[in-house]
Coordinates of C-alpha atoms in Angstrom, one line a residue:
S1 CA 127.0 97.1 123.0
F2 CA 128.5 99.2 120.3
I3 CA 130.4 101.5 122.8
S4 CA 131.9 98.5 124.6
R5 CA 133.1 97.0 121.3
M6 CA 134.7 100.3 120.3
A7 CA 136.4 100.7 123.7
E8 CA 137.7 97.1 123.3
R9 CA 139.1 97.9 119.8
I10 CA 140.8 101.1 121.1
R11 CA 142.4 99.1 123.9
M12 CA 143.5 96.3 121.5
T13 CA 145.2 98.8 119.2
K14 CA 147.3 100.0 122.2
E15 CA 148.5 96.5 123.0
K16 CA 151.7 95.4 121.3
R17 CA 151.3 92.5 119.0
E18 CA 155.0 92.6 118.0
Y19 CA 157.3 91.1 120.6
P20 CA 154.4 90.1 122.8
D21 CA 154.7 89.0 126.5
R22 CA 152.0 86.3 125.8
P23 CA 150.4 84.5 122.9
Y24 CA 147.3 86.1 121.3
V25 CA 144.2 84.0 120.3
G26 CA 143.3 84.3 116.6
V27 CA 140.6 82.6 114.6
G28 CA 140.4 81.5 111.0
V29 CA 137.6 80.3 108.8
I30 CA 137.9 78.0 105.8
V31 CA 134.7 78.8 103.8
F32 CA 133.6 76.4 101.1
R33 CA 131.2 77.2 98.2
D34 CA 130.8 74.2 95.9
Q35 CA 134.4 73.4 94.8
E36 CA 135.8 76.7 95.8
V37 CA 137.4 78.1 99.0
L38 CA 137.5 81.8 100.0
L39 CA 141.0 83.4 100.2
V40 CA 142.0 86.8 101.4
K41 CA 145.1 88.8 100.7
R42 CA 146.3 90.0 104.1
N43 CA 146.5 93.8 104.7
K44 CA 148.4 93.6 108.0
E45 CA 151.4 91.9 109.5
P46 CA 152.3 89.2 110.0
N47 CA 152.5 88.1 106.4
K48 CA 151.1 91.3 104.9
G49 CA 150.4 90.8 101.1
Q50 CA 150.2 87.0 101.6
W51 CA 147.1 85.0 100.6
S52 CA 145.4 83.2 103.5
I53 CA 142.1 82.2 105.0
P54 CA 139.9 85.0 106.5
G55 CA 140.2 85.5 110.2
G56 CA 141.5 87.7 113.0
R57 CA 141.7 88.3 116.7
Q58 CA 139.3 87.2 119.4
M59 CA 138.0 90.0 121.6
I60 CA 137.2 89.9 125.3
G61 CA 133.7 88.5 126.0
E62 CA 133.4 86.7 122.7
T63 CA 133.6 83.0 122.2
A64 CA 136.0 81.7 119.6
A65 CA 133.1 80.8 117.3
E66 CA 131.6 84.3 117.7
A67 CA 135.0 85.8 116.9
A68 CA 135.3 83.6 113.7
Q69 CA 131.8 84.7 112.5
R70 CA 132.5 88.4 113.2
E71 CA 135.9 88.4 111.6
L72 CA 134.7 86.6 108.5
L73 CA 131.9 89.1 108.1
E74 CA 134.1 92.2 108.7
E75 CA 136.9 91.0 106.5
T76 CA 134.9 89.5 103.6
G77 CA 131.2 90.4 103.9
V78 CA 130.4 86.6 103.9
K79 CA 128.3 84.5 106.4
V80 CA 128.5 80.8 106.8
D81 CA 126.1 78.2 108.2
Q82 CA 127.3 76.4 111.3
L83 CA 131.0 76.3 112.1
L84 CA 132.9 73.1 112.6
L85 CA 136.3 73.1 114.4
V86 CA 139.1 71.9 112.1
D87 CA 142.2 72.4 114.2
V88 CA 144.2 74.6 116.7
V89 CA 147.5 75.8 115.2
D90 CA 150.4 77.6 116.7
A91 CA 151.8 80.5 114.7
I92 CA 155.1 81.6 116.1
F93 CA 157.3 84.0 114.1
P94 CA 160.8 84.7 115.3
D95 CA 162.8 87.6 114.1
V96 CA 166.3 87.2 112.6
E97 CA 167.9 87.2 116.1
G98 CA 165.5 84.4 117.2
K99 CA 163.3 86.7 119.4
I100 CA 159.6 86.0 119.1
K101 CA 158.1 88.8 117.0
F102 CA 154.6 87.4 116.8
H103 CA 152.9 84.5 118.6
Y104 CA 149.3 83.4 117.9
T105 CA 147.2 80.4 118.9
L106 CA 144.9 80.0 115.9
V107 CA 141.5 78.3 116.2
D108 CA 140.5 77.3 112.7
Y109 CA 136.9 76.6 111.7
M110 CA 135.2 75.6 108.5
G111 CA 131.8 76.4 107.2
Q112 CA 129.7 76.4 104.1
W113 CA 129.0 79.8 102.4
Q114 CA 125.5 80.9 103.3
S115 CA 125.2 84.5 102.2
G116 CA 127.0 87.7 101.3
E117 CA 128.9 88.9 98.2
S118 CA 132.6 88.6 98.9
R119 CA 134.4 92.0 99.2
P120 CA 137.5 93.1 101.0
G121 CA 136.9 94.6 104.4
D122 CA 139.1 96.2 107.1
D123 CA 142.0 93.7 107.1
A124 CA 142.0 92.4 103.5
Q125 CA 143.5 93.9 100.4
E126 CA 141.6 91.4 98.2
V127 CA 139.1 88.6 98.5
R128 CA 138.8 85.8 96.0
W129 CA 136.9 82.5 95.6
V130 CA 139.5 80.0 94.3
R131 CA 138.8 76.5 93.0
L132 CA 140.4 73.9 95.4
N133 CA 142.5 72.4 92.6
E134 CA 144.0 75.9 91.9
I135 CA 145.0 77.0 95.4
S136 CA 148.6 75.8 95.0
S137 CA 149.2 78.7 92.6
Y138 CA 148.5 81.2 95.5
S139 CA 151.8 80.7 97.4
L140 CA 150.0 79.9 100.6
L141 CA 152.0 79.2 103.8
E142 CA 152.5 75.5 104.3
K143 CA 150.3 75.6 107.5
T144 CA 147.5 77.4 105.7
M145 CA 147.6 74.9 102.8
N146 CA 147.6 72.0 105.4
I147 CA 144.5 73.4 107.2
I148 CA 142.6 73.9 104.0
Q149 CA 143.4 70.4 102.9
K150 CA 142.3 69.0 106.3
A151 CA 139.1 71.0 106.1
A152 CA 138.4 69.8 102.5
A153 CA 138.9 66.2 103.6
M154 CA 136.4 66.8 106.5
N155 CA 134.0 68.5 104.0
T156 CA 133.4 65.4 101.8

């Protein structure tokens, strides 16, 4: 229900994502539309201001696929057809002293654009459809670039 989702969001904001005592599960979605992929400019740490794929955090009671669909819609206004698992990626960010500042287990899916006009939502500064042959100009993290390339190879 709406109330339980809001209660979960309030609880999540109280949890500390920086210097966690356990990994958090996140989801990402590589969305294809013809020869384009959907990128978002992140509005939150880690990697605030960095171009990436849409995604976010899984909530209690939600499957990873449900989380991916919800995060995609909230962040970009876009829906995809069926999701296909691409990979599970570890995102571990130490600070300058070597302590773990962020630790996520990321479940990355791919899907074909189905509906929705892309627009930035809660966690995105900007949303953009980018031709696959132009993504190298967006300074993506190496892991992000690799997952997009893996999805593109699966998409043919």
